[in-house]
Every structure is written in C-alpha cells, then in structure tokens.
Short mmCIF file of C-alpha atoms in Angstrom, two decimals:
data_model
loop_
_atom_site.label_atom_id
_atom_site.label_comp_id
_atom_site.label_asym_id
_atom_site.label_seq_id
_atom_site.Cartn_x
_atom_site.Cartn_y
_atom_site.Cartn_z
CA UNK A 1312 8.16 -18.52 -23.19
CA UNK A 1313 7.20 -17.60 -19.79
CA UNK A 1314 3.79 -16.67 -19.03
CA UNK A 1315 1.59 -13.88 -19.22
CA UNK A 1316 1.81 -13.30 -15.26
CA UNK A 1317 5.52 -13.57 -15.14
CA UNK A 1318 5.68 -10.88 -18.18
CA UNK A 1319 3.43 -8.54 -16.69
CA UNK A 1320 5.58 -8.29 -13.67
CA UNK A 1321 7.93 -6.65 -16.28
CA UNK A 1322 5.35 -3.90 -17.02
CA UNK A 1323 3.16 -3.27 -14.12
CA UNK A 1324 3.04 -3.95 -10.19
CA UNK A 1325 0.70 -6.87 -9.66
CA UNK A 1326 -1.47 -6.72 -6.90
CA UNK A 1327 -3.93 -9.47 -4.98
CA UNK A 1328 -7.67 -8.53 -5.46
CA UNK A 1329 -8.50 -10.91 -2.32
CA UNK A 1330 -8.13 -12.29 1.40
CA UNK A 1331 -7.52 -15.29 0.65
CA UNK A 1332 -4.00 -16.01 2.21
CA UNK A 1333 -3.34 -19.32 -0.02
CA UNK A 1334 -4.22 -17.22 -3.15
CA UNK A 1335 -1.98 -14.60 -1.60
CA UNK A 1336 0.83 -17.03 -1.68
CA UNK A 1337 0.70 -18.61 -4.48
CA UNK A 1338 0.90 -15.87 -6.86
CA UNK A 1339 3.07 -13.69 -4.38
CA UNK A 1340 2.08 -10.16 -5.51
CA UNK A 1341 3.80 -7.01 -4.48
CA UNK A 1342 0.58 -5.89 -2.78
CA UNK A 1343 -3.07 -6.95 -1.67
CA UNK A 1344 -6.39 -5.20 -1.61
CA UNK A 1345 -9.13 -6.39 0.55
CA UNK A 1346 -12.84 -4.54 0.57
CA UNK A 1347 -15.94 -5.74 2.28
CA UNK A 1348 -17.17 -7.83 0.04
CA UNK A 1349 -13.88 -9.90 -0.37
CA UNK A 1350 -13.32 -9.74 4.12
CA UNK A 1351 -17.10 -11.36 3.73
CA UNK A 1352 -15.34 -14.00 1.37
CA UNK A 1353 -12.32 -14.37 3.44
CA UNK A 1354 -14.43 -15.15 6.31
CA UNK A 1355 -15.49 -18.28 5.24
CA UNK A 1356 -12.22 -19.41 4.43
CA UNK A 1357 -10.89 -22.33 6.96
CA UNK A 1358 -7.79 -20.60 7.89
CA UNK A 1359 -9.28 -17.51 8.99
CA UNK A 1360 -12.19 -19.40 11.44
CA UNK A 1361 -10.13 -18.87 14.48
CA UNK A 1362 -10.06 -15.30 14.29
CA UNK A 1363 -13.73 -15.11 12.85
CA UNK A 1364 -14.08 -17.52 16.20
CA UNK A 1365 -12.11 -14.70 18.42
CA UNK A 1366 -13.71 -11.85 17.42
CA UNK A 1367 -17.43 -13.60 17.11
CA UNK A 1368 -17.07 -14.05 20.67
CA UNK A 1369 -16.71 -10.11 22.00
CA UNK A 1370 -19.98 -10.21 21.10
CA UNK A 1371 -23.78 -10.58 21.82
CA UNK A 1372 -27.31 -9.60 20.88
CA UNK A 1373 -26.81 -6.79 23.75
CA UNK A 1374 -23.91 -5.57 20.98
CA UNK A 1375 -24.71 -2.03 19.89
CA UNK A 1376 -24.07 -1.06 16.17
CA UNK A 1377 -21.06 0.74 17.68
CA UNK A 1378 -19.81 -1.91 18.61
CA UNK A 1379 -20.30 -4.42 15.77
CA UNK A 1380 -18.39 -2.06 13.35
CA UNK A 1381 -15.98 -1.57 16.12
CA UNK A 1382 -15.57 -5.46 15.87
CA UNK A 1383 -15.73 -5.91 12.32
CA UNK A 1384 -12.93 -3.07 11.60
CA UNK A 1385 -10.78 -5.04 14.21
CA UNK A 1386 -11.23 -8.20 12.12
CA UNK A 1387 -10.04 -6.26 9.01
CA UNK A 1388 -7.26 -4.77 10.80
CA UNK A 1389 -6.37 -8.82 12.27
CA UNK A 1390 -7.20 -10.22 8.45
CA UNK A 1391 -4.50 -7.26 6.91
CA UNK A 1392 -2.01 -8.16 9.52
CA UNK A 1393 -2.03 -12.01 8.06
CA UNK A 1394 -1.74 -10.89 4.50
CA UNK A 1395 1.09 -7.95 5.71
CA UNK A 1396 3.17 -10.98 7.03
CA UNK A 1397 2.72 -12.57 3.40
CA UNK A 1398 3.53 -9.85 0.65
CA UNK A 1399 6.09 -7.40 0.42
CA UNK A 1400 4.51 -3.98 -0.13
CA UNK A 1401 1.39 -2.88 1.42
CA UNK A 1402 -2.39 -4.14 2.49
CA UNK A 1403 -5.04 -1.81 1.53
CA UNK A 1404 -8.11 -1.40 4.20
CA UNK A 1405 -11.11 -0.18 3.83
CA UNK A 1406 -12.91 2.38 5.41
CA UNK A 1407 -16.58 1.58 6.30
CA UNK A 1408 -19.00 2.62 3.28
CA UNK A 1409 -20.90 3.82 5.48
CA UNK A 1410 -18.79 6.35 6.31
CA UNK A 1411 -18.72 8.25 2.33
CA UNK A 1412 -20.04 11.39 3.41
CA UNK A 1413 -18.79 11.62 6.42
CA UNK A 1414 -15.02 13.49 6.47
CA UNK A 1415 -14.42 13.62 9.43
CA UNK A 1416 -16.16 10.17 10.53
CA UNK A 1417 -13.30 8.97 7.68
CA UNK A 1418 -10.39 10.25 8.98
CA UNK A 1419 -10.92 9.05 12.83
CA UNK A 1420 -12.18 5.97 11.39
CA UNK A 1421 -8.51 5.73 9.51
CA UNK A 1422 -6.35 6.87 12.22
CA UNK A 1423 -7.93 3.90 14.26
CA UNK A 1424 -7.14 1.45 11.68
CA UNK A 1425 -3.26 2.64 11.50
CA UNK A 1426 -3.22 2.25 15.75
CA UNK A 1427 -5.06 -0.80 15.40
CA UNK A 1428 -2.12 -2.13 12.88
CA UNK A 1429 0.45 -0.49 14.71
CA UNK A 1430 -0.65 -2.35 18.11
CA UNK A 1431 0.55 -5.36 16.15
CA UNK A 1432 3.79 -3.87 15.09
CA UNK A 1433 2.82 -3.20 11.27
CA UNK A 1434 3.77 0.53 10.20
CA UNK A 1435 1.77 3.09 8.78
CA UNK A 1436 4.13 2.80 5.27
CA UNK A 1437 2.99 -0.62 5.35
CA UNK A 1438 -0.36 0.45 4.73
CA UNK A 1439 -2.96 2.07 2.78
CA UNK A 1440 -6.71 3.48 3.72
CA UNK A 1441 -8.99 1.99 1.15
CA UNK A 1442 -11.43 5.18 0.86
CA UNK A 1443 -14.52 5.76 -1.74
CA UNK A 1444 -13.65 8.52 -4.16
CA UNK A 1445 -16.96 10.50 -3.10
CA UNK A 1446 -15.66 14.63 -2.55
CA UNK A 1447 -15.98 13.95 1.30
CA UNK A 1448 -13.24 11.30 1.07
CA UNK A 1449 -11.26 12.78 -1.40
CA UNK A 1450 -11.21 15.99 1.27
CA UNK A 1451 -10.50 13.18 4.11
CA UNK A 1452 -8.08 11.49 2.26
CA UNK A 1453 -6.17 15.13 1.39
CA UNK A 1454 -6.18 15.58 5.21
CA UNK A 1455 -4.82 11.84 5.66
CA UNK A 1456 -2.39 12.40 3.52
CA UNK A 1457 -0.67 15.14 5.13
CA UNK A 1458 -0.47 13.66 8.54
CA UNK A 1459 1.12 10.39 6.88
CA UNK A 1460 -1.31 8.51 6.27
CA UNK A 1461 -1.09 7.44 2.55
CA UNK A 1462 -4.48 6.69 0.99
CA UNK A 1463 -5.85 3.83 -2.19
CA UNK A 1464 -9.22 5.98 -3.29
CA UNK A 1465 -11.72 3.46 -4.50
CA UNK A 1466 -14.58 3.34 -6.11
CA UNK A 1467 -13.43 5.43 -8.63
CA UNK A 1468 -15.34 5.44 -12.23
CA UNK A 1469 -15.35 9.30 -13.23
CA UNK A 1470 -12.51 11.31 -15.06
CA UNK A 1471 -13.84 14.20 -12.41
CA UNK A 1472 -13.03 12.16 -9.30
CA UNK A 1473 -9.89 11.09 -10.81
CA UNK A 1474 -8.68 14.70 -11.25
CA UNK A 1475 -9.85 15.44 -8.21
CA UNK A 1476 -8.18 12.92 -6.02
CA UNK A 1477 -4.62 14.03 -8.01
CA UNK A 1478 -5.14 17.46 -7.00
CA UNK A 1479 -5.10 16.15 -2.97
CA UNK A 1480 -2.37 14.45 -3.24
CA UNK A 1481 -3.41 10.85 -2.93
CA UNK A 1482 -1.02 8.11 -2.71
CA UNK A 1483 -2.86 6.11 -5.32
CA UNK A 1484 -6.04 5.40 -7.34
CA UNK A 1485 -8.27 2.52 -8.16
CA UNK A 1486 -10.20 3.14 -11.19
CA UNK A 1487 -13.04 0.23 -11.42
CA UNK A 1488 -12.81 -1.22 -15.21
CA UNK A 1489 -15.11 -4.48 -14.94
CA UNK A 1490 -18.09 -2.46 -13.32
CA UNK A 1491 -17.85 0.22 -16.18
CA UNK A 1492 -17.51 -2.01 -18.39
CA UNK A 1493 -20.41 -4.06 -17.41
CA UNK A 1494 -23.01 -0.66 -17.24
CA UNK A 1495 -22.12 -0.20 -20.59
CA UNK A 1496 -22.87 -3.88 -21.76
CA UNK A 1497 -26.18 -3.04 -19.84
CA UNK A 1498 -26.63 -1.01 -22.45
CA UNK A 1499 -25.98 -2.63 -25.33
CA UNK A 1500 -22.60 -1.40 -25.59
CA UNK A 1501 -19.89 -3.97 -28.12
CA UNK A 1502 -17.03 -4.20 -26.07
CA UNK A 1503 -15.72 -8.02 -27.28
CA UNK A 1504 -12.65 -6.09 -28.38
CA UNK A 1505 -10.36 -4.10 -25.42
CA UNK A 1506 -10.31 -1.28 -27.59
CA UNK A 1507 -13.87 -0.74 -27.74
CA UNK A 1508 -14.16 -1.30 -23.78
CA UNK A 1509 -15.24 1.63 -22.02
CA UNK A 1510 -13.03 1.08 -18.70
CA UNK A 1511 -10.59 0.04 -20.61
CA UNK A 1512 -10.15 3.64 -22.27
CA UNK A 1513 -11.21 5.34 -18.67
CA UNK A 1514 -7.54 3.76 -17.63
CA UNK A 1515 -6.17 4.82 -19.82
CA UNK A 1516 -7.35 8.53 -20.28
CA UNK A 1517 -6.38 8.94 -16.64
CA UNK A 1518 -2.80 7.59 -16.99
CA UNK A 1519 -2.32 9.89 -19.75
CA UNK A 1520 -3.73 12.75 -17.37
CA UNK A 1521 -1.32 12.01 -14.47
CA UNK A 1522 1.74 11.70 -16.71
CA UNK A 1523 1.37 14.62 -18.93
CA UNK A 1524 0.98 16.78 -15.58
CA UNK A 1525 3.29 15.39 -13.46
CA UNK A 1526 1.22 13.76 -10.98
CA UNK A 1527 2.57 11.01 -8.36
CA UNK A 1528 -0.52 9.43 -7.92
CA UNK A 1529 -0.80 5.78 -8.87
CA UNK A 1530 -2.72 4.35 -11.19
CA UNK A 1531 -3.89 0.98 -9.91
CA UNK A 1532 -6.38 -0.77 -12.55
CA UNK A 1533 -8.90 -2.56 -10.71
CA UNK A 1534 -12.10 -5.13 -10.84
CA UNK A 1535 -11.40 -7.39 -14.00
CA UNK A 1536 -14.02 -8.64 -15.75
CA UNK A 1537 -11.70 -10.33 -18.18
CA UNK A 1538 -7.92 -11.07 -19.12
CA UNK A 1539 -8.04 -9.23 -22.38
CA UNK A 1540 -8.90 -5.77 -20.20
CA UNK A 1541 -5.54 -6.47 -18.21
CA UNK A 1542 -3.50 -6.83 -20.82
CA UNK A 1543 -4.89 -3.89 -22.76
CA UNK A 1544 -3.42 -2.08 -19.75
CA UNK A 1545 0.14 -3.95 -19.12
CA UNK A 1546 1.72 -1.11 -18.36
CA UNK A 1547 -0.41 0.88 -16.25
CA UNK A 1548 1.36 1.68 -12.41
CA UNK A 1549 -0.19 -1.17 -10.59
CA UNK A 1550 -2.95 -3.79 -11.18
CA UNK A 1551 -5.27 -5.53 -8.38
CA UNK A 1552 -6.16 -8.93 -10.09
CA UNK A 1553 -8.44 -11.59 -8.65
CA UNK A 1554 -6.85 -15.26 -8.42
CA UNK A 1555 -8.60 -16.53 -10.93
CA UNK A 1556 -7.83 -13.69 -13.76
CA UNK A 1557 -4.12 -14.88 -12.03
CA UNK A 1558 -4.31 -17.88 -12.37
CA UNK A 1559 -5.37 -17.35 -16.31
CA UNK A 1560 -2.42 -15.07 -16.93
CA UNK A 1561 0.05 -17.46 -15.04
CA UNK A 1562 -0.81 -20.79 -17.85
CA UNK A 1563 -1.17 -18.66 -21.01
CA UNK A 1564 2.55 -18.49 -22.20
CA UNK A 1565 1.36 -16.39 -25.18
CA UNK A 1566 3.28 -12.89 -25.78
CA UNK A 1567 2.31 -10.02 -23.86
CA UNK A 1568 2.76 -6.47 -25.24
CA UNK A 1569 3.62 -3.46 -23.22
CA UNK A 1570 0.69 -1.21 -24.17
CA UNK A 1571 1.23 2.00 -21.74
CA UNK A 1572 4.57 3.74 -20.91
CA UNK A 1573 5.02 7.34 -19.28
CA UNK A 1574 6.92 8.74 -21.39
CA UNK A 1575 4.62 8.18 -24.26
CA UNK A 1576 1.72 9.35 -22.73
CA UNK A 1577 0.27 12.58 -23.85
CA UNK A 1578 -2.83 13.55 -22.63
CA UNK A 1579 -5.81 15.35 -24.34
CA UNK A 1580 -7.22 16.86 -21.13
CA UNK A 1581 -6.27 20.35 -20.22
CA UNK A 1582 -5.13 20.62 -16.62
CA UNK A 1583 -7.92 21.06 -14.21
CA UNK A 1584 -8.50 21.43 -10.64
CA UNK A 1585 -11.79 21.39 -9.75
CA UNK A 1586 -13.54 22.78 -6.73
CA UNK A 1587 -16.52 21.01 -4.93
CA UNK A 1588 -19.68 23.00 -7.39
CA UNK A 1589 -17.40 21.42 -10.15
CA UNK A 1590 -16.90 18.51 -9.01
CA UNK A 1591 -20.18 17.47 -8.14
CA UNK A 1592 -21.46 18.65 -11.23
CA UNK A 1593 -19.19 16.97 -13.56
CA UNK A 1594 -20.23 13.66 -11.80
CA UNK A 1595 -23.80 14.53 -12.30
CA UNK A 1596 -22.90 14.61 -15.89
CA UNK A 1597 -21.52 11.56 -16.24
CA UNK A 1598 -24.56 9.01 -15.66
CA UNK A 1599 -22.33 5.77 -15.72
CA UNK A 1600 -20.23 7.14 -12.99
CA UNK A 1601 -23.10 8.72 -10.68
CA UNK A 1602 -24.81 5.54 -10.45
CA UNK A 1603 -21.89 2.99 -10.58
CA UNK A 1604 -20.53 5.10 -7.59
CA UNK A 1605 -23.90 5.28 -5.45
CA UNK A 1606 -24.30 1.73 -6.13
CA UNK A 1607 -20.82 0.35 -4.91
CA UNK A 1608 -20.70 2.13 -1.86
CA UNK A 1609 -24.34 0.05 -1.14
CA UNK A 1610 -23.10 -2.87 -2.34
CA UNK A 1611 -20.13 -1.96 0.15
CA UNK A 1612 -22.18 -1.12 3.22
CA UNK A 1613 -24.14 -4.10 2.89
CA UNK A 1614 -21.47 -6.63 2.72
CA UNK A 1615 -20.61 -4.61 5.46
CA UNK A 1616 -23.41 -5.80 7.82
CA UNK A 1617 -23.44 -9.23 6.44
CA UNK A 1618 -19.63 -9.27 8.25
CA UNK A 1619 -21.39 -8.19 11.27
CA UNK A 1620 -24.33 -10.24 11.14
CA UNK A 1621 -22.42 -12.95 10.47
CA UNK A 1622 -20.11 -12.10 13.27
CA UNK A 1623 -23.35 -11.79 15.70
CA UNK A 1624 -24.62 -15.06 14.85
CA UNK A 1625 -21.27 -17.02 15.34
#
C-alpha cells in the first residue's frame, strides 16, 4: 500500500511548513509557507549562509530600524525566490508582525515584497502575502486583493476572523490547529482522540462554512501538533505540514480515509458578514482566540528581530 503522504495527495494539496530547501525537495509539495520564526530557522541552515552572508553585510551598528526590516524583508523575498525555483505552486511571505494594525503600513509593505520578487523575475501569481487575520489586515488584504495581489491570512484561530476574511475575498486561509489545540490542553482539555480536538473541529466548522455558501477561499490547515490531526482533516483544500509530520505520513503505509468532501459539507452557521463592532466583539468572546492571536503576532515580531539581530551581528 502506498503511504499515508502519497494518499493524501489524493485528498488535499500538501504544502511545506518550512525554509528548509532540502526538506522542500524531498517531499516536493505543491506549495511552501515560510513565517518568521521558520526564516529564523532557515537561517541557520548551511545552504542559505551565503545569502545570510550577503545581506549581513549591507549592514552596521549605524543601521536604523528602517533599515534592518528593510534588510530582513529582502532576505525573505531572496529565501522565497530559492524555494519558488523548487515547488510548483506558490511561496507564501510574510508581512512583518509588526505591521497587524497597521493597513496601510500592510499593503505598501506587500506591494514591496511583489517588486522585490518581481526584480528577480518571479510573478505576482506565483505568490502569496502571508498576513495576520487581525481586522486591519483582513481590510489590507481586501484592498490587496483587488489590485492582484492574492493573500494566505494567518494567524487565524476564530470562526469570526474566518468569516470575516471570506467576506474580503481572500485568496486563502490558514486556520492554526496545533496552537488551539495546545490552549485547550492548557486547560485540561482530553483531546487524545481527533474528534475531541478543538482545532481539529475549528477546521472543520469553517470548511463547512465556505462550502455551504459558496465561498472560494481556501482552506489551508495549518501548525500540526500531531499526525492524527492531519488525517482527521484529509480532505480539507490544502495542508501546510512540517517535515517531520512528512516525513511520519510518508513511512506509515496504513489506510488513510477521506474525511472532508464539498459536496457533503453542510454547515450549521447561518451566513454572516460581519462589520468591524462585530467583529471585534465576537473575538472578544472567544478567549482562546483573543489570546492565541495577540500572542502569535509577538511570538512573530520577535522572531522578527532575532532575524535582524542576527543579521546585525553577522
């Protein structure tokens, strides 16, 4: 029987959670998603030190803060071009966390990244603008969007922000299963079994949502704590996998079922759009996703200036 990997293929669009180029081509996914944290990873990677080298040396303790996130957007632009050579689809780049609650900041901060790439000959379809799922990126992604600039919102752990990022049009969604999962375990929460796991069923309750109403937005399952979450969701429009979750799926040969189809999908949710009061008020409700949001785009910023310390100190 073939493996797990190879099956899921048949369901779902498999995407790279990493920067790692050999990891990239070894399991040859359709797409790759890179974030601050991971570009932090990458950097210490041999096959990247020449460019970490390059870019180290625009640089000095003159360097104004401008500048270093000038620098360090440039080596995520260089670090996407190496992985667009590799996989088929798209690279997914992040805007600076820093950035969340700034719309406008956002968008000029994404139209530089699409130059940037196009400098080196890579098209705007050949990429996507990582951006967290706070209201002022969902409004900066809406306005992305329109001028052709397709968008991958992130940090996305409320039903609220997911019905809010469908209503402006986004290209596609990341919903963030490991981290709800683990602020449940926090908690106390039993979630040995898939069907008890609370991202698991977040997932889930959005893909119903989308496909009841129509919506193109993908659903891209993202940050895997475990294998049993991804197969829970074989099915699902896309799925960013770290190597090593690959790397389990590719030697278990054991069967994989097909768990979510669209045309089974019926959702429970009334169609909603929601304006900024609501918004902001149904993520206040929701505790798990207030804090799980605030606390990735931190996490975010500061890998963030670890790249451009690190990058300083070279």
């Amino acid at each position: 029987m073939t493996s797990k990997l190879d099956q899921l293929r048949n369901y779902s669009d498999v995407v790279a959670d990493t920067g790692d180029i050999e990891a990239i081509k070894r399991f040859q996914p359709l797409d790759a998603t890179t974030n601050p944290s991971l570009l932090l990873k990458a950097a210490s990677v041999p096959g990247y030190q020449s460019l970490i080298d390059q870019y180290a040396g625009e640089l000095n303790a003159s360097s104004t803060e401008a500048d270093l996130r000038r620098t360090a957007n440039r080596l995520a632009v260089a670090i996407g071009s190496e992985i667009s050579a590799i996989v088929p689809g798209r690279v997914s780049t992040e805007i600076d966390a820093h950035l969340s609650f700034d719309r406008e900041a956002t968008v000029n901060q994404a139209k530089e990244i699409i130059e940037l790439y196009s400098a080196r000959g890579i098209s705007a379809d050949r990429i996507l603008i990582k951006i967290a799922s706070t209201w002022e990126g969902i409004r900066a992604a809406e306005q992305l969007e329109k001028q052709g600039i397709n968008c991958n919102l992130t940090l996305l752990f409320g039903f609220g922000q997911a019905q809010a990022c469908a209503d402006a049009g986004v290209t596609l969604i990341s919903p963030f299963v490991g981290r709800i999962y683990d602020w449940y375990k926090q908690r106390g929460e039993d979630q040995t079994d898939p069907e008890q796991d609370y991202g698991v069923a977040s997932v889930r309750r959005i893909y119903r949502y989308y496909k009841t109403h129509g919506y193109n937005t993908v659903v891209m399952g993202a940050s895997f704590r475990n294998t049993g979450q991804i197969e829970a969701l074989a099915g699902c429009d896309r799925l960013t996998i770290s190597p090593a979750l690959l790397e389990e799926l590719s030697s278990d040969s054991g069967e994989l079922s097909h768990r979510l189809r669209p045309d089974d999908a019926t959702s429970d949710d009334a169609k909603s759009m929601l304006d900024e009061s609501q918004f902001r008020f149904a993520l206040n409700e929701d505790a798990m996703a207030t804090e799980k949001l605030a606390e990735g785009i931190r996490l975010f910023a500061a890998d963030q200036r670890k790249l451009q310390q690190l990058l300083i100190e070279r």
